[in-house]
XYZ file of C-alpha atoms in Angstrom:
453
model
C 33.950 26.652 69.505
C 33.153 30.087 70.917
C 32.217 28.377 74.160
C 35.611 26.618 74.255
C 37.409 29.905 73.692
C 35.327 31.524 76.416
C 36.250 28.760 78.845
C 39.954 29.218 78.120
C 39.730 32.988 78.536
C 37.867 32.437 81.801
C 40.645 30.193 83.049
C 43.194 32.876 82.191
C 41.248 35.540 84.064
C 40.876 33.240 87.068
C 44.613 32.629 87.099
C 45.200 36.361 86.957
C 43.061 36.747 90.067
C 44.975 34.000 91.885
C 48.488 35.215 91.114
C 49.818 38.701 91.726
C 52.667 39.748 89.510
C 55.891 41.620 89.343
C 57.190 42.057 85.825
C 59.257 39.031 84.838
C 60.471 37.878 81.445
C 62.163 34.657 80.411
C 62.464 32.444 77.350
C 60.097 29.484 77.220
C 59.683 26.658 74.724
C 56.598 28.408 73.302
C 58.570 31.641 72.830
C 61.223 29.781 70.846
C 58.715 27.996 68.601
C 56.738 31.187 67.965
C 59.896 33.055 66.972
C 60.692 30.199 64.561
C 57.139 30.119 63.140
C 57.333 33.876 62.554
C 60.611 33.593 60.661
C 62.559 35.615 63.231
C 65.040 32.784 63.865
C 66.273 29.853 61.807
C 66.129 26.127 62.503
C 69.642 26.083 63.958
C 68.778 29.002 66.255
C 65.643 27.191 67.433
C 67.699 24.070 68.129
C 70.232 25.993 70.213
C 67.521 27.796 72.212
C 65.693 24.544 72.969
C 68.975 22.937 74.080
C 69.630 25.745 76.558
C 66.038 25.809 77.846
C 65.939 22.039 78.335
C 69.320 22.173 80.092
C 67.872 24.667 82.572
C 70.409 27.341 81.615
C 68.015 30.302 81.676
C 70.721 32.963 81.757
C 72.475 31.658 78.647
C 69.107 31.149 76.900
C 68.306 34.823 77.520
C 71.739 35.858 76.246
C 71.227 33.797 73.096
C 67.706 35.239 72.679
C 69.027 38.806 72.771
C 71.952 37.965 70.474
C 69.428 36.876 67.837
C 67.982 40.385 67.867
C 64.798 39.558 69.776
C 63.196 41.520 72.608
C 65.290 41.986 75.796
C 64.990 39.074 78.188
C 65.435 39.773 81.882
C 64.657 37.479 84.773
C 63.605 39.268 87.942
C 64.232 36.294 90.236
C 66.854 33.578 90.294
C 66.376 30.077 91.608
C 68.973 29.068 94.188
C 69.561 25.492 95.212
C 72.676 26.116 97.282
C 72.595 26.746 101.026
C 72.044 24.776 104.221
C 68.241 24.940 104.553
C 65.622 22.757 102.889
C 64.804 24.235 99.498
C 63.142 23.242 96.274
C 61.573 24.254 92.990
C 58.707 22.951 90.876
C 57.853 23.649 87.251
C 54.933 22.518 85.123
C 54.504 23.429 81.447
C 51.965 22.121 78.956
C 50.879 22.861 75.409
C 47.583 22.016 73.683
C 46.879 21.763 69.952
C 43.924 23.187 67.998
C 41.682 20.260 69.008
C 42.416 20.777 72.698
C 44.565 17.633 72.863
C 47.790 17.576 74.825
C 50.708 18.252 72.489
C 53.502 18.069 75.042
C 53.965 18.384 78.781
C 57.038 18.968 80.912
C 57.442 18.674 84.670
C 60.458 19.452 86.826
C 61.097 18.933 90.534
C 64.281 19.980 92.333
C 64.994 19.541 96.058
C 67.960 20.431 98.214
C 69.093 19.967 101.815
C 72.455 21.035 103.172
C 74.996 20.397 100.369
C 72.904 17.686 98.713
C 70.456 18.419 95.903
C 68.484 16.369 93.413
C 66.482 17.058 90.285
C 64.161 15.048 88.036
C 62.347 16.070 84.834
C 59.481 14.339 83.051
C 58.278 14.856 79.502
C 55.359 13.498 77.490
C 54.109 14.067 73.940
C 50.575 13.498 72.743
C 48.889 10.552 74.444
C 52.191 9.055 75.593
C 52.803 8.474 79.289
C 55.374 10.767 80.943
C 58.940 9.494 80.754
C 61.970 10.558 82.755
C 64.122 12.842 80.602
C 66.578 13.977 83.235
C 67.661 12.828 86.695
C 70.539 13.993 88.834
C 71.723 13.710 92.442
C 74.732 15.691 93.603
C 76.791 16.679 96.619
C 78.657 19.976 96.382
C 81.204 20.769 99.077
C 83.931 23.360 99.323
C 86.741 21.024 98.270
C 85.043 18.285 96.321
C 81.740 17.438 94.677
C 80.063 14.338 93.315
C 77.172 13.958 90.879
C 75.316 10.928 89.516
C 72.733 10.865 86.749
C 72.661 13.106 83.699
C 76.030 14.780 83.231
C 76.387 18.005 81.256
C 79.115 20.049 79.610
C 79.236 22.298 82.702
C 80.494 19.344 84.777
C 83.633 18.982 82.643
C 84.080 22.658 81.684
C 83.136 22.402 78.000
C 81.533 25.237 76.016
C 80.155 22.662 73.553
C 77.342 20.381 74.722
C 77.834 16.654 75.374
C 75.603 13.862 74.138
C 72.831 13.001 76.592
C 73.909 10.080 78.790
C 73.975 8.904 82.397
C 77.072 8.606 84.526
C 78.929 9.690 87.627
C 81.582 12.355 88.170
C 83.900 13.222 91.080
C 85.603 16.632 91.194
C 88.264 17.920 93.610
C 89.033 21.659 93.841
C 92.430 22.798 95.126
C 92.555 26.441 94.037
C 93.613 27.311 91.420
C 93.596 23.655 90.253
C 90.546 21.470 89.661
C 90.776 17.774 88.758
C 88.194 15.053 88.427
C 87.211 11.710 86.949
C 83.969 10.461 85.411
C 82.388 7.269 84.078
C 79.443 6.922 81.678
C 76.825 4.224 81.222
C 78.385 3.099 77.898
C 81.447 1.712 79.774
C 83.630 4.705 78.925
C 85.512 6.825 81.443
C 87.819 9.784 81.532
C 89.250 12.756 83.375
C 88.789 16.509 83.376
C 90.923 19.323 84.719
C 90.947 23.108 84.994
C 93.380 25.722 86.232
C 93.091 29.477 86.645
C 90.580 32.033 87.871
C 87.332 33.233 86.241
C 88.523 36.815 86.812
C 91.631 36.254 84.659
C 92.069 33.243 82.387
C 91.063 29.611 82.785
C 92.357 26.515 81.009
C 90.177 23.401 80.719
C 90.836 19.913 79.420
C 89.070 16.561 79.140
C 89.882 13.101 77.831
C 87.458 10.215 77.275
C 88.533 6.572 76.838
C 87.028 3.098 76.498
C 88.415 -0.454 76.495
C 89.080 0.034 72.779
C 91.161 3.147 73.384
C 90.712 6.871 72.802
C 87.183 8.272 72.293
C 87.403 12.068 72.422
C 88.995 15.101 74.073
C 89.066 18.882 74.181
C 91.279 21.780 75.253
C 89.772 25.145 76.142
C 91.031 28.616 77.089
C 88.594 31.191 78.448
C 88.520 34.622 80.054
C 85.785 37.193 80.660
C 85.535 38.202 76.978
C 86.905 35.366 74.803
C 86.470 31.601 74.621
C 88.436 29.201 72.384
C 87.982 25.428 72.381
C 89.524 22.682 70.228
C 87.612 19.380 70.130
C 88.490 16.008 68.632
C 86.779 12.624 68.372
C 88.133 9.355 67.009
C 85.425 9.452 64.306
C 86.657 12.793 62.955
C 89.313 13.427 60.327
C 90.318 16.813 61.728
C 89.702 18.711 64.983
C 86.812 21.157 65.349
C 87.470 24.737 66.425
C 84.927 26.684 68.478
C 85.454 30.410 69.049
C 83.192 32.871 70.852
C 83.494 36.291 72.373
C 81.506 38.954 74.146
C 82.104 42.537 75.184
C 83.163 43.442 78.702
C 80.348 43.888 81.204
C 80.512 46.423 84.006
C 80.163 50.060 84.957
C 83.342 51.112 83.147
C 82.558 49.280 79.904
C 81.864 51.137 76.649
C 78.283 51.635 75.358
C 79.008 48.773 72.968
C 77.808 45.177 73.235
C 79.514 42.617 71.030
C 78.863 38.899 70.775
C 80.122 36.410 68.187
C 80.386 32.653 67.816
C 81.913 30.436 65.134
C 82.497 26.735 64.367
C 85.163 25.540 61.900
C 85.873 21.956 60.768
C 86.398 19.680 57.716
C 84.640 16.483 58.814
C 81.995 14.566 56.875
C 80.480 13.427 60.174
C 80.574 14.762 63.723
C 79.473 11.568 65.436
C 80.957 11.200 68.910
C 80.650 12.371 72.501
C 79.941 16.021 71.597
C 76.487 17.298 70.637
C 76.625 20.010 67.984
C 73.863 21.951 66.166
C 72.652 20.320 62.946
C 73.855 23.220 60.820
C 77.418 22.692 62.102
C 77.304 19.032 61.013
C 76.600 19.981 57.375
C 78.705 23.147 57.098
C 82.461 23.580 57.373
C 82.139 27.126 58.692
C 79.275 28.590 60.715
C 79.396 31.972 62.399
C 77.158 34.700 63.737
C 77.747 38.006 65.465
C 75.766 40.800 67.080
C 76.875 44.393 67.606
C 74.750 46.785 69.661
C 75.623 50.434 70.297
C 73.739 52.666 72.739
C 74.019 56.414 72.120
C 71.707 58.181 74.529
C 68.144 57.251 73.574
C 69.310 55.770 70.237
C 70.203 52.072 69.906
C 71.935 50.665 66.828
C 72.135 46.932 66.108
C 73.983 44.900 63.481
C 73.446 41.159 62.986
C 75.587 38.951 60.732
C 75.492 35.198 60.136
C 77.334 33.031 57.595
C 77.222 29.295 56.841
C 79.560 27.626 54.299
C 78.475 24.049 53.363
C 80.877 21.102 53.335
C 80.218 20.398 49.658
C 81.291 24.002 48.825
C 77.817 24.591 47.403
C 75.754 27.700 47.963
C 76.770 29.578 51.081
C 74.094 31.146 53.277
C 74.428 34.603 54.777
C 72.140 37.014 56.592
C 72.802 40.642 57.504
C 70.501 42.955 59.426
C 71.018 46.541 60.493
C 68.466 48.457 62.533
C 68.129 51.440 64.839
C 65.631 52.203 67.593
C 65.037 55.508 69.333
C 63.221 55.205 72.635
C 62.081 58.185 74.667
C 59.903 58.421 77.762
C 56.532 58.032 76.061
C 57.282 56.735 72.560
C 59.692 54.677 70.470
C 60.411 54.425 66.755
C 62.699 52.035 64.909
C 63.566 50.929 61.386
C 66.001 48.659 59.621
C 66.674 46.254 56.780
C 67.476 42.548 56.565
C 69.281 40.934 53.606
C 69.319 37.142 53.173
C 71.456 35.444 50.510
C 71.815 31.834 49.343
C 74.493 31.648 46.676
C 73.716 34.394 44.155
C 70.043 34.636 45.161
C 69.117 37.202 47.770
C 66.087 38.949 49.219
C 65.651 42.157 51.188
C 63.158 42.827 53.972
C 62.377 46.311 55.271
C 61.572 46.571 58.986
C 59.791 49.239 61.012
C 58.411 49.364 64.542
C 56.784 51.949 66.807
C 55.390 52.099 70.315
C 53.582 54.405 72.728
C 54.258 54.053 76.470
C 51.211 54.624 78.648
C 52.638 52.428 81.428
C 56.162 51.146 82.161
C 56.556 49.465 78.762
C 55.255 50.110 75.251
C 51.486 49.842 75.718
C 50.508 50.321 72.074
C 52.930 48.969 69.499
C 53.149 47.900 65.872
C 55.677 46.225 63.571
C 55.824 46.252 59.786
C 57.789 43.930 57.499
C 57.972 44.364 53.740
C 59.840 42.053 51.335
C 59.804 43.604 47.826
C 59.314 41.268 44.855
C 59.035 41.780 41.083
C 55.571 43.289 41.345
C 53.399 44.885 43.987
C 51.002 41.915 43.904
C 53.761 39.469 44.836
C 55.420 41.697 47.456
C 55.290 40.071 50.890
C 54.080 42.074 53.860
C 53.466 41.459 57.543
C 51.763 43.825 60.001
C 51.767 43.240 63.779
C 49.662 45.683 65.820
C 49.151 45.014 69.518
C 48.826 46.370 73.019
C 50.137 45.478 76.468
C 48.372 46.470 79.689
C 48.785 45.802 83.420
C 45.826 44.113 85.117
C 45.256 44.706 88.826
C 48.539 45.919 90.304
C 51.069 43.874 88.387
C 49.622 41.175 86.119
C 50.499 42.055 82.532
C 48.586 40.912 79.458
C 49.778 41.347 75.874
C 47.533 40.988 72.821
C 49.085 40.757 69.355
C 47.451 40.539 65.915
C 49.367 39.273 62.855
C 48.316 40.032 59.258
C 50.289 38.490 56.380
C 49.960 38.684 52.611
C 49.506 38.693 49.693
C 48.817 34.964 50.016
C 45.622 34.021 51.803
C 47.235 33.357 55.154
C 45.177 33.154 58.344
C 44.710 36.032 60.735
C 46.593 35.295 63.966
C 45.646 36.626 67.416
C 47.905 35.950 70.403
C 47.313 36.582 74.088
C 50.140 36.257 76.591
C 49.783 36.783 80.333
C 52.620 36.963 82.865
C 51.865 36.418 86.554
C 54.216 36.266 89.560
C 53.664 36.137 93.321
C 56.586 37.946 95.007
C 59.755 36.045 94.116
C 58.426 32.546 94.786
C 55.593 31.920 92.351
C 55.305 32.557 88.627
C 52.811 31.723 85.896
C 52.747 32.423 82.184
C 49.993 31.583 79.696
C 50.165 31.766 75.891
C 47.070 31.523 73.704
C 46.944 31.654 69.895
C 43.746 31.957 67.851
C 43.512 31.803 64.052
C 40.897 32.789 61.536
C 40.573 32.050 57.823
C 39.421 35.112 55.889
C 38.461 37.027 59.054
C 35.837 34.523 60.147
C 35.520 31.379 62.249
C 38.074 32.373 64.875
C 39.306 29.127 66.432
C 41.890 27.899 68.917
C 45.252 27.036 67.369
C 47.563 26.599 70.329
C 47.557 27.094 74.095
C 50.456 26.851 76.503
C 50.870 27.395 80.226
C 53.930 27.471 82.456
C 53.915 27.421 86.252
C 57.024 27.890 88.403
C 57.278 27.798 92.172
C 60.103 27.534 94.681
C 60.615 27.541 98.421
């Protein structure tokens, strides 16, 4: 097995030699699963992140990632498929299990010429042959646009995702009014409309019908800081209310970042044209919020989340408060996290530190302590690591995870980020595990490659 590990490390070093890098961070599928495995996010958070990543909405995925209290996510280059010249993008991502077998693979190809662009995505799991997961061809002009293939919530102006389905949509823009019509593969059709300006306030609406009559609809009002949407489906007893908000962005904004989101309804089922997180389907009220305050070199953060089940059983709530002081060469942070289910609750103490030898924290460590009735049953987690630049810009991060008091395996992770100017990017993720500090073996390996022209 040592030989296999050596081969993988050799591949990583070879890739580092092939690709020069400028620092670039984004959220990948592996990042989301690792955060879930580590207990940093819940199942509903993982589901929402995967939905955004699979939809290709990298900016919103990064916003969601930061709102969950995870490390800042910033993308140093943005893919553009608008313009008059021939353009395109290619993405390949794969993940291997502990036996070296293919766990899943994703491929994406996007091409554009003039005002016409197309995109196709393939996905395979295990030994299965790749299948088409997404296809779309669109024309986008100044006054009208047309798209055929997979339609999304962005096409109709909805903040809540739609069920995955094929169709066609035609949109006409006569500022400040936008109107359009669409048809889906299940023999349903409808209309969508919008009025207003993104700089002020916008109103959106959609109606969906079939030969049997009404299927679903929504009304939405949105400005730069608030978003309110009312949704209804013929299968629901009452409408569903979606509310979200974020603090103002800009040079004149306060050193305060606020983000919240909530779902409210009284339906036993949410079957219909809208695709909602699983936790929303089983809870009448779901909400989460993040407050971040920057005071010089001190950053304060408050996280709150609440979920009230439909059967009025035990409500779930999580609260976390933390502070981080970052100076030129060092950082130190601490906080506490309280989780409650009904009358049962647990508290976790958090602490982190870092030393900056390069642009970012080069040596860092995190501690987590969850007190129990006795010292022997108290849960702990220690995460020491280091991050270094290789060559001029390739960055490698090594992280070690120790957990107890149960006999949990030692975890070693190696992540490498590689980018060639603004056109080529690679990212590898390797996880090794060891039982009782011996027999270090491969647990998971993932690689992502992005290119555009």
